[in-house]
């Protein structure tokens, strides 16, 4: 009987270890957090805050190490694959390639979907946003929160762009995103998808004339040094940044730590969006000092009109009703 008890005890202990349900007091881990951006970009300022809070709140049991500037992959698609496989634990990424992992997320990529930051927060922090985050589970990814990239703007080396016709024929890099690609084609530009890690050199060698990104990405990467002298405040699409975690890593954590990661991810989302928004105007003024021509009075209606046909192009995947629920949120 003693032997049976011992064997039973052993089996229970083994099961315990194998399902990874250590108590929070004994769980220890060192995790990798990656992004395409450098330490001065709001992604990594947010990441640093997250790492500090996790360290403090777990009394040093969990260390989050930061890997900025494409150190763990040449772009966001590659790094999201790393998240799926568990080679990367945490990732701040735009929605660029994410439709290939969780198709529903592409609904946020439609041009001129959001009016302003208030509208963005309302949708992303409400039931629609939560559903989009939850959908990632099917792709073996735990999406913790929506951090921010920002409203995207068109930049180029050819000349000032005030209305959509001024951009005709421009060879621009887009993200690896079918909605963005279709929008720019429809608008009469010549878009080509590319991983972020290849963009600076492609601009420098003038393989492409331009690109589009939020102010913080343009600024932190000093794209004027790659010949991008013309910046137009097109605000053609809002670019959210899901803060992703490997489901493998998440599932191996004790419940208490899982809850801590979700809570801290959401808390940093608020901080990260704020510092991003607060710094945009200063960065724009600094860019002008660097010799960038900033076109502020963009005819946004011309872009909106030129891109509008893509809403019906994708109507099989995203119904008018679904899109309108987001557009009309107040
Ligand atoms: O997420 O690839 C892109 O243009 C992204 O906006 C950038 O990597 C930040």
mmCIF file of C-alpha atoms and ligand atoms in Angstrom:
data_model
loop_
_atom_site.group_PDB
_atom_site.id
_atom_site.type_symbol
_atom_site.label_atom_id
_atom_site.label_comp_id
_atom_site.label_asym_id
_atom_site.label_seq_id
_atom_site.Cartn_x
_atom_site.Cartn_y
_atom_site.Cartn_z
ATOM 1 C CA UNK A 1 0.000 0.000 0.000
ATOM 2 C CA UNK A 2 2.885 2.331 0.852
ATOM 3 C CA UNK A 3 4.372 1.772 -2.572
ATOM 4 C CA UNK A 4 1.044 2.644 -4.227
ATOM 5 C CA UNK A 5 0.842 5.873 -2.236
ATOM 6 C CA UNK A 6 4.387 6.815 -3.214
ATOM 7 C CA UNK A 7 3.727 6.042 -6.871
ATOM 8 C CA UNK A 8 0.503 7.993 -6.794
ATOM 9 C CA UNK A 9 2.321 10.903 -5.200
ATOM 10 C CA UNK A 10 4.989 10.766 -7.868
ATOM 11 C CA UNK A 11 2.405 10.758 -10.648
ATOM 12 C CA UNK A 12 0.679 13.790 -9.162
ATOM 13 C CA UNK A 13 3.966 15.659 -8.820
ATOM 14 C CA UNK A 14 4.925 14.870 -12.400
ATOM 15 C CA UNK A 15 1.574 16.015 -13.733
ATOM 16 C CA UNK A 16 2.011 19.165 -11.711
ATOM 17 C CA UNK A 17 5.353 19.968 -13.254
ATOM 18 C CA UNK A 18 4.280 19.042 -16.765
ATOM 19 C CA UNK A 19 1.244 21.293 -16.925
ATOM 20 C CA UNK A 20 3.414 24.144 -15.742
ATOM 21 C CA UNK A 21 1.157 25.074 -12.852
ATOM 22 C CA UNK A 22 3.931 26.147 -10.510
ATOM 23 C CA UNK A 23 2.748 28.649 -7.949
ATOM 24 C CA UNK A 24 3.675 32.252 -8.611
ATOM 25 C CA UNK A 25 6.137 32.161 -5.706
ATOM 26 C CA UNK A 26 8.303 29.544 -7.418
ATOM 27 C CA UNK A 27 7.868 30.450 -11.098
ATOM 28 C CA UNK A 28 10.919 32.139 -12.625
ATOM 29 C CA UNK A 29 11.518 33.167 -16.219
ATOM 30 C CA UNK A 30 13.587 35.350 -18.519
ATOM 31 C CA UNK A 31 11.633 36.499 -21.561
ATOM 32 C CA UNK A 32 12.470 38.100 -24.882
ATOM 33 C CA UNK A 33 10.505 41.166 -26.002
ATOM 34 C CA UNK A 34 11.079 42.288 -29.596
ATOM 35 C CA UNK A 35 10.053 44.977 -32.083
ATOM 36 C CA UNK A 36 11.213 46.556 -35.341
ATOM 37 C CA UNK A 37 11.900 49.836 -33.575
ATOM 38 C CA UNK A 38 14.778 51.417 -31.595
ATOM 39 C CA UNK A 39 14.835 52.222 -27.857
ATOM 40 C CA UNK A 40 13.754 55.859 -28.362
ATOM 41 C CA UNK A 41 10.581 54.843 -30.248
ATOM 42 C CA UNK A 42 7.344 54.755 -28.190
ATOM 43 C CA UNK A 43 7.125 50.959 -28.733
ATOM 44 C CA UNK A 44 10.303 50.412 -26.766
ATOM 45 C CA UNK A 45 9.612 53.167 -24.229
ATOM 46 C CA UNK A 46 6.420 51.225 -23.515
ATOM 47 C CA UNK A 47 8.361 47.954 -23.524
ATOM 48 C CA UNK A 48 10.848 49.336 -20.985
ATOM 49 C CA UNK A 49 7.970 50.412 -18.752
ATOM 50 C CA UNK A 50 6.406 46.943 -19.058
ATOM 51 C CA UNK A 51 9.704 45.231 -18.189
ATOM 52 C CA UNK A 52 10.224 47.508 -15.166
ATOM 53 C CA UNK A 53 6.705 46.948 -13.839
ATOM 54 C CA UNK A 54 6.904 43.168 -14.281
ATOM 55 C CA UNK A 55 10.248 43.047 -12.505
ATOM 56 C CA UNK A 56 8.915 45.137 -9.626
ATOM 57 C CA UNK A 57 5.611 43.296 -9.332
ATOM 58 C CA UNK A 58 7.185 39.825 -9.370
ATOM 59 C CA UNK A 59 10.060 40.808 -7.083
ATOM 60 C CA UNK A 60 12.475 39.953 -9.859
ATOM 61 C CA UNK A 61 11.129 36.458 -10.588
ATOM 62 C CA UNK A 62 10.379 37.452 -14.191
ATOM 63 C CA UNK A 63 12.888 39.366 -16.296
ATOM 64 C CA UNK A 64 11.800 40.818 -19.634
ATOM 65 C CA UNK A 65 14.808 41.462 -21.898
ATOM 66 C CA UNK A 66 14.408 43.953 -24.723
ATOM 67 C CA UNK A 67 15.449 43.285 -28.320
ATOM 68 C CA UNK A 68 14.830 46.458 -30.362
ATOM 69 C CA UNK A 69 15.569 47.299 -34.017
ATOM 70 C CA UNK A 70 14.804 44.005 -35.775
ATOM 71 C CA UNK A 71 17.382 42.103 -33.718
ATOM 72 C CA UNK A 72 15.161 39.017 -33.718
ATOM 73 C CA UNK A 73 13.931 39.118 -37.335
ATOM 74 C CA UNK A 74 13.932 41.269 -40.448
ATOM 75 C CA UNK A 75 10.322 42.302 -40.019
ATOM 76 C CA UNK A 76 7.049 41.846 -38.227
ATOM 77 C CA UNK A 77 5.897 38.730 -40.118
ATOM 78 C CA UNK A 78 9.057 36.859 -39.227
ATOM 79 C CA UNK A 79 8.869 37.959 -35.600
ATOM 80 C CA UNK A 80 5.181 37.006 -35.325
ATOM 81 C CA UNK A 81 6.189 33.532 -36.510
ATOM 82 C CA UNK A 82 8.738 33.601 -33.686
ATOM 83 C CA UNK A 83 5.891 34.352 -31.257
ATOM 84 C CA UNK A 84 3.878 31.396 -32.578
ATOM 85 C CA UNK A 85 6.827 29.058 -32.183
ATOM 86 C CA UNK A 86 7.830 30.404 -28.790
ATOM 87 C CA UNK A 87 11.265 31.624 -29.942
ATOM 88 C CA UNK A 88 10.117 35.148 -29.007
ATOM 89 C CA UNK A 89 7.948 35.661 -25.919
ATOM 90 C CA UNK A 90 6.622 39.180 -26.439
ATOM 91 C CA UNK A 91 6.249 41.428 -29.481
ATOM 92 C CA UNK A 92 5.019 44.927 -30.207
ATOM 93 C CA UNK A 93 3.933 44.926 -33.829
ATOM 94 C CA UNK A 94 1.736 46.871 -36.196
ATOM 95 C CA UNK A 95 -1.152 44.974 -37.757
ATOM 96 C CA UNK A 96 0.886 44.914 -41.008
ATOM 97 C CA UNK A 97 1.272 41.143 -41.471
ATOM 98 C CA UNK A 98 -1.157 40.018 -38.759
ATOM 99 C CA UNK A 99 -4.063 39.230 -41.102
ATOM 100 C CA UNK A 100 -2.050 36.205 -42.197
ATOM 101 C CA UNK A 101 -2.275 34.920 -38.618
ATOM 102 C CA UNK A 102 -5.676 36.167 -37.429
ATOM 103 C CA UNK A 103 -7.763 37.278 -40.432
ATOM 104 C CA UNK A 104 -10.313 39.309 -38.442
ATOM 105 C CA UNK A 105 -7.667 41.896 -37.448
ATOM 106 C CA UNK A 106 -7.575 43.239 -41.030
ATOM 107 C CA UNK A 107 -10.831 45.089 -40.353
ATOM 108 C CA UNK A 108 -8.770 47.760 -38.577
ATOM 109 C CA UNK A 109 -6.613 48.315 -41.668
ATOM 110 C CA UNK A 110 -9.241 50.084 -43.764
ATOM 111 C CA UNK A 111 -8.348 53.644 -44.735
ATOM 112 C CA UNK A 112 -10.221 56.494 -43.072
ATOM 113 C CA UNK A 113 -11.995 54.131 -40.682
ATOM 114 C CA UNK A 114 -11.231 56.173 -37.552
ATOM 115 C CA UNK A 115 -11.958 59.877 -37.081
ATOM 116 C CA UNK A 116 -9.455 60.597 -34.314
ATOM 117 C CA UNK A 117 -7.682 59.160 -31.257
ATOM 118 C CA UNK A 118 -10.842 59.360 -29.160
ATOM 119 C CA UNK A 119 -12.660 57.202 -31.675
ATOM 120 C CA UNK A 120 -9.718 54.774 -31.733
ATOM 121 C CA UNK A 121 -9.732 54.357 -27.938
ATOM 122 C CA UNK A 122 -13.483 53.860 -27.862
ATOM 123 C CA UNK A 123 -13.350 50.971 -30.351
ATOM 124 C CA UNK A 124 -10.093 49.308 -29.285
ATOM 125 C CA UNK A 125 -10.913 49.432 -25.564
ATOM 126 C CA UNK A 126 -14.484 48.190 -26.082
ATOM 127 C CA UNK A 127 -16.010 44.817 -27.018
ATOM 128 C CA UNK A 128 -14.869 44.991 -30.665
ATOM 129 C CA UNK A 129 -11.247 45.418 -29.634
ATOM 130 C CA UNK A 130 -11.477 42.627 -27.066
ATOM 131 C CA UNK A 131 -12.972 40.237 -29.640
ATOM 132 C CA UNK A 132 -10.140 41.007 -32.083
ATOM 133 C CA UNK A 133 -7.558 40.313 -29.361
ATOM 134 C CA UNK A 134 -9.286 37.052 -28.372
ATOM 135 C CA UNK A 135 -9.335 35.863 -32.004
ATOM 136 C CA UNK A 136 -5.521 35.527 -31.884
ATOM 137 C CA UNK A 137 -5.831 32.483 -29.605
ATOM 138 C CA UNK A 138 -6.715 30.397 -32.662
ATOM 139 C CA UNK A 139 -3.292 31.275 -34.067
ATOM 140 C CA UNK A 140 -1.549 30.176 -30.875
ATOM 141 C CA UNK A 141 -0.962 33.782 -29.901
ATOM 142 C CA UNK A 142 -2.062 35.571 -26.748
ATOM 143 C CA UNK A 143 -2.829 39.199 -27.632
ATOM 144 C CA UNK A 144 -2.568 41.168 -24.391
ATOM 145 C CA UNK A 145 -3.545 44.702 -25.389
ATOM 146 C CA UNK A 146 -3.602 47.331 -28.107
ATOM 147 C CA UNK A 147 -0.567 49.548 -27.995
ATOM 148 C CA UNK A 148 -0.097 52.197 -30.684
ATOM 149 C CA UNK A 149 1.844 52.948 -33.824
ATOM 150 C CA UNK A 150 -0.303 55.943 -34.844
ATOM 151 C CA UNK A 151 -2.013 57.490 -37.835
ATOM 152 C CA UNK A 152 0.060 56.806 -40.922
ATOM 153 C CA UNK A 153 1.318 59.463 -43.347
ATOM 154 C CA UNK A 154 2.744 59.304 -46.872
ATOM 155 C CA UNK A 155 6.380 60.355 -47.353
ATOM 156 C CA UNK A 156 8.530 60.444 -50.493
ATOM 157 C CA UNK A 157 11.661 61.685 -52.207
ATOM 158 C CA UNK A 158 10.043 63.076 -55.395
ATOM 159 C CA UNK A 159 8.125 66.141 -54.312
ATOM 160 C CA UNK A 160 5.367 67.581 -52.123
ATOM 161 C CA UNK A 161 2.105 65.640 -52.101
ATOM 162 C CA UNK A 162 -0.967 67.654 -51.217
ATOM 163 C CA UNK A 163 -3.680 65.684 -52.987
ATOM 164 C CA UNK A 164 -3.849 62.102 -54.203
ATOM 165 C CA UNK A 165 -3.066 63.062 -57.833
ATOM 166 C CA UNK A 166 0.332 64.413 -56.707
ATOM 167 C CA UNK A 167 1.267 60.870 -55.700
ATOM 168 C CA UNK A 168 0.361 59.258 -59.037
ATOM 169 C CA UNK A 169 2.842 56.544 -60.008
ATOM 170 C CA UNK A 170 4.970 56.914 -56.871
ATOM 171 C CA UNK A 171 6.713 53.657 -56.043
ATOM 172 C CA UNK A 172 6.016 53.170 -52.378
ATOM 173 C CA UNK A 173 6.689 50.455 -49.866
ATOM 174 C CA UNK A 174 3.658 49.177 -48.011
ATOM 175 C CA UNK A 175 3.472 46.697 -45.201
ATOM 176 C CA UNK A 176 2.761 43.078 -46.079
ATOM 177 C CA UNK A 177 -0.957 43.792 -45.791
ATOM 178 C CA UNK A 178 -3.530 43.077 -48.486
ATOM 179 C CA UNK A 179 -5.890 45.892 -47.474
ATOM 180 C CA UNK A 180 -3.143 48.542 -47.525
ATOM 181 C CA UNK A 181 -1.773 47.203 -50.792
ATOM 182 C CA UNK A 182 -5.206 47.337 -52.457
ATOM 183 C CA UNK A 183 -5.890 50.838 -51.117
ATOM 184 C CA UNK A 184 -2.705 52.300 -52.631
ATOM 185 C CA UNK A 185 -3.176 50.515 -55.963
ATOM 186 C CA UNK A 186 -6.720 51.814 -56.192
ATOM 187 C CA UNK A 187 -5.442 55.315 -55.409
ATOM 188 C CA UNK A 188 -3.081 55.219 -58.414
ATOM 189 C CA UNK A 189 0.249 54.739 -56.683
ATOM 190 C CA UNK A 190 2.650 51.875 -57.289
ATOM 191 C CA UNK A 191 2.874 49.959 -54.003
ATOM 192 C CA UNK A 192 5.178 47.071 -53.208
ATOM 193 C CA UNK A 193 5.083 45.097 -49.934
ATOM 194 C CA UNK A 194 8.327 44.773 -47.981
ATOM 195 C CA UNK A 195 9.558 43.830 -44.504
ATOM 196 C CA UNK A 196 10.478 46.867 -42.394
ATOM 197 C CA UNK A 197 14.120 45.814 -42.051
ATOM 198 C CA UNK A 198 14.650 46.353 -45.783
ATOM 199 C CA UNK A 199 13.001 49.740 -46.130
ATOM 200 C CA UNK A 200 15.814 52.164 -45.204
ATOM 201 C CA UNK A 201 18.225 50.694 -47.763
ATOM 202 C CA UNK A 202 15.531 50.460 -50.444
ATOM 203 C CA UNK A 203 14.759 54.157 -49.945
ATOM 204 C CA UNK A 204 18.428 55.082 -49.903
ATOM 205 C CA UNK A 205 19.073 53.233 -53.175
ATOM 206 C CA UNK A 206 15.854 54.686 -54.555
ATOM 207 C CA UNK A 207 14.456 51.243 -55.360
ATOM 208 C CA UNK A 208 11.330 52.892 -54.005
ATOM 209 C CA UNK A 209 10.370 56.585 -53.887
ATOM 210 C CA UNK A 210 8.481 56.529 -50.650
ATOM 211 C CA UNK A 211 6.786 54.804 -47.764
ATOM 212 C CA UNK A 212 4.037 55.499 -45.256
ATOM 213 C CA UNK A 213 4.265 55.331 -41.476
ATOM 214 C CA UNK A 214 3.372 57.302 -38.360
ATOM 215 C CA UNK A 215 5.487 60.287 -37.285
ATOM 216 C CA UNK A 216 7.350 58.311 -34.588
ATOM 217 C CA UNK A 217 8.643 55.664 -37.037
ATOM 218 C CA UNK A 218 9.763 58.301 -39.570
ATOM 219 C CA UNK A 219 11.448 60.311 -36.813
ATOM 220 C CA UNK A 220 13.134 57.512 -34.895
ATOM 221 C CA UNK A 221 14.523 55.985 -38.108
ATOM 222 C CA UNK A 222 15.639 59.401 -39.457
ATOM 223 C CA UNK A 223 14.203 58.610 -42.867
ATOM 224 C CA UNK A 224 15.356 62.022 -44.131
ATOM 225 C CA UNK A 225 18.849 60.508 -44.149
ATOM 226 C CA UNK A 226 17.482 58.053 -46.732
ATOM 227 C CA UNK A 227 16.263 60.908 -48.931
ATOM 228 C CA UNK A 228 12.689 61.181 -47.631
ATOM 229 C CA UNK A 229 12.410 64.964 -47.804
ATOM 230 C CA UNK A 230 8.647 65.220 -48.284
ATOM 231 C CA UNK A 231 6.216 64.373 -45.520
ATOM 232 C CA UNK A 232 2.454 64.749 -46.031
ATOM 233 C CA UNK A 233 0.063 64.567 -43.102
ATOM 234 C CA UNK A 234 -2.328 62.237 -44.922
ATOM 235 C CA UNK A 235 -3.568 60.372 -41.810
ATOM 236 C CA UNK A 236 -4.895 57.827 -44.300
ATOM 237 C CA UNK A 237 -5.110 54.960 -41.844
ATOM 238 C CA UNK A 238 -4.777 54.371 -38.132
ATOM 239 C CA UNK A 239 -2.140 51.801 -37.233
ATOM 240 C CA UNK A 240 -2.808 49.925 -33.984
ATOM 241 C CA UNK A 241 -0.099 47.770 -32.424
ATOM 242 C CA UNK A 242 -1.237 44.609 -30.712
ATOM 243 C CA UNK A 243 1.077 43.641 -27.853
ATOM 244 C CA UNK A 244 1.493 39.929 -28.497
ATOM 245 C CA UNK A 245 2.698 37.076 -26.362
ATOM 246 C CA UNK A 246 3.608 33.535 -27.265
ATOM 247 C CA UNK A 247 0.744 31.313 -26.121
ATOM 248 C CA UNK A 248 3.345 28.710 -25.156
ATOM 249 C CA UNK A 249 4.935 31.123 -22.715
ATOM 250 C CA UNK A 250 1.599 32.434 -21.473
ATOM 251 C CA UNK A 251 0.159 28.968 -20.842
ATOM 252 C CA UNK A 252 3.264 27.913 -18.911
ATOM 253 C CA UNK A 253 2.829 30.751 -16.405
ATOM 254 C CA UNK A 254 0.874 30.406 -13.159
ATOM 255 C CA UNK A 255 -2.582 32.010 -13.247
ATOM 256 C CA UNK A 256 -1.521 34.906 -11.029
ATOM 257 C CA UNK A 257 1.276 35.846 -13.400
ATOM 258 C CA UNK A 258 -1.009 35.491 -16.422
ATOM 259 C CA UNK A 259 -3.386 37.981 -14.832
ATOM 260 C CA UNK A 260 -0.476 40.274 -13.987
ATOM 261 C CA UNK A 261 0.701 40.269 -17.626
ATOM 262 C CA UNK A 262 -2.774 41.094 -18.956
ATOM 263 C CA UNK A 263 -3.301 43.850 -16.384
ATOM 264 C CA UNK A 264 0.163 45.368 -16.898
ATOM 265 C CA UNK A 265 -0.138 45.130 -20.691
ATOM 266 C CA UNK A 266 -3.374 47.132 -20.584
ATOM 267 C CA UNK A 267 -1.948 49.633 -18.120
ATOM 268 C CA UNK A 268 1.104 50.274 -20.299
ATOM 269 C CA UNK A 269 -1.205 50.630 -23.342
ATOM 270 C CA UNK A 270 -2.655 53.806 -21.810
ATOM 271 C CA UNK A 271 0.810 55.187 -20.991
ATOM 272 C CA UNK A 272 2.274 54.202 -24.346
ATOM 273 C CA UNK A 273 -0.529 55.744 -26.431
ATOM 274 C CA UNK A 274 -0.246 58.963 -24.430
ATOM 275 C CA UNK A 275 3.503 59.437 -24.807
ATOM 276 C CA UNK A 276 3.178 58.660 -28.525
ATOM 277 C CA UNK A 277 0.468 61.256 -29.077
ATOM 278 C CA UNK A 278 2.048 63.902 -26.862
ATOM 279 C CA UNK A 279 5.354 63.805 -28.775
ATOM 280 C CA UNK A 280 4.030 63.988 -32.343
ATOM 281 C CA UNK A 281 3.936 67.765 -32.788
ATOM 282 C CA UNK A 282 7.447 68.271 -31.358
ATOM 283 C CA UNK A 283 8.795 65.573 -33.661
ATOM 284 C CA UNK A 284 7.138 67.203 -36.686
ATOM 285 C CA UNK A 285 8.768 70.536 -35.855
ATOM 286 C CA UNK A 286 12.124 68.873 -35.381
ATOM 287 C CA UNK A 287 11.778 67.091 -38.745
ATOM 288 C CA UNK A 288 11.232 70.454 -40.409
ATOM 289 C CA UNK A 289 14.518 71.613 -38.860
ATOM 290 C CA UNK A 290 16.188 68.563 -40.397
ATOM 291 C CA UNK A 291 15.140 69.828 -43.826
ATOM 292 C CA UNK A 292 11.966 67.812 -44.278
ATOM 293 C CA UNK A 293 9.151 69.622 -46.087
ATOM 294 C CA UNK A 294 6.042 68.949 -44.024
ATOM 295 C CA UNK A 295 2.797 69.387 -45.955
ATOM 296 C CA UNK A 296 0.081 69.965 -43.394
ATOM 297 C CA UNK A 297 -2.838 71.154 -45.529
ATOM 298 C CA UNK A 298 -3.359 67.800 -47.256
ATOM 299 C CA UNK A 299 -6.573 67.321 -49.234
ATOM 300 C CA UNK A 300 -7.524 64.220 -47.255
ATOM 301 C CA UNK A 301 -10.883 63.999 -48.990
ATOM 302 C CA UNK A 302 -9.075 63.256 -52.265
ATOM 303 C CA UNK A 303 -7.309 60.253 -50.682
ATOM 304 C CA UNK A 304 -10.481 59.101 -48.998
ATOM 305 C CA UNK A 305 -12.417 59.208 -52.259
ATOM 306 C CA UNK A 306 -9.667 57.453 -54.239
ATOM 307 C CA UNK A 307 -9.404 54.631 -51.691
ATOM 308 C CA UNK A 308 -13.138 54.183 -51.072
ATOM 309 C CA UNK A 309 -13.675 51.376 -53.655
ATOM 310 C CA UNK A 310 -11.692 48.926 -51.542
ATOM 311 C CA UNK A 311 -14.498 48.721 -49.004
ATOM 312 C CA UNK A 312 -16.630 46.868 -51.547
ATOM 313 C CA UNK A 313 -13.602 44.935 -52.831
ATOM 314 C CA UNK A 314 -13.340 43.255 -49.409
ATOM 315 C CA UNK A 315 -17.066 43.061 -48.659
ATOM 316 C CA UNK A 316 -17.064 39.249 -48.718
ATOM 317 C CA UNK A 317 -14.669 39.191 -45.753
ATOM 318 C CA UNK A 318 -15.857 42.325 -43.963
ATOM 319 C CA UNK A 319 -19.524 43.222 -44.240
ATOM 320 C CA UNK A 320 -20.756 46.770 -44.566
ATOM 321 C CA UNK A 321 -22.566 46.320 -41.248
ATOM 322 C CA UNK A 322 -19.359 45.323 -39.433
ATOM 323 C CA UNK A 323 -17.442 48.262 -40.871
ATOM 324 C CA UNK A 324 -20.245 50.659 -40.034
ATOM 325 C CA UNK A 325 -20.376 49.489 -36.430
ATOM 326 C CA UNK A 326 -16.798 50.678 -36.084
ATOM 327 C CA UNK A 327 -17.232 53.849 -38.155
ATOM 328 C CA UNK A 328 -20.346 54.959 -36.298
ATOM 329 C CA UNK A 329 -19.066 54.227 -32.793
ATOM 330 C CA UNK A 330 -19.630 57.275 -30.603
HETATM 331 O O1 LIG B 1 5.388 48.732 -36.460
HETATM 332 O O2 LIG B 1 6.508 48.030 -40.957
HETATM 333 C C1 LIG B 1 5.983 49.104 -40.642
HETATM 334 O O3 LIG B 1 5.823 50.014 -41.455
HETATM 335 C C2 LIG B 1 5.520 49.320 -39.219
HETATM 336 O O4 LIG B 1 4.675 50.433 -39.149
HETATM 337 C C3 LIG B 1 6.698 49.512 -38.316
HETATM 338 O O5 LIG B 1 7.487 48.374 -38.374
HETATM 339 C C4 LIG B 1 6.253 49.738 -36.870
#
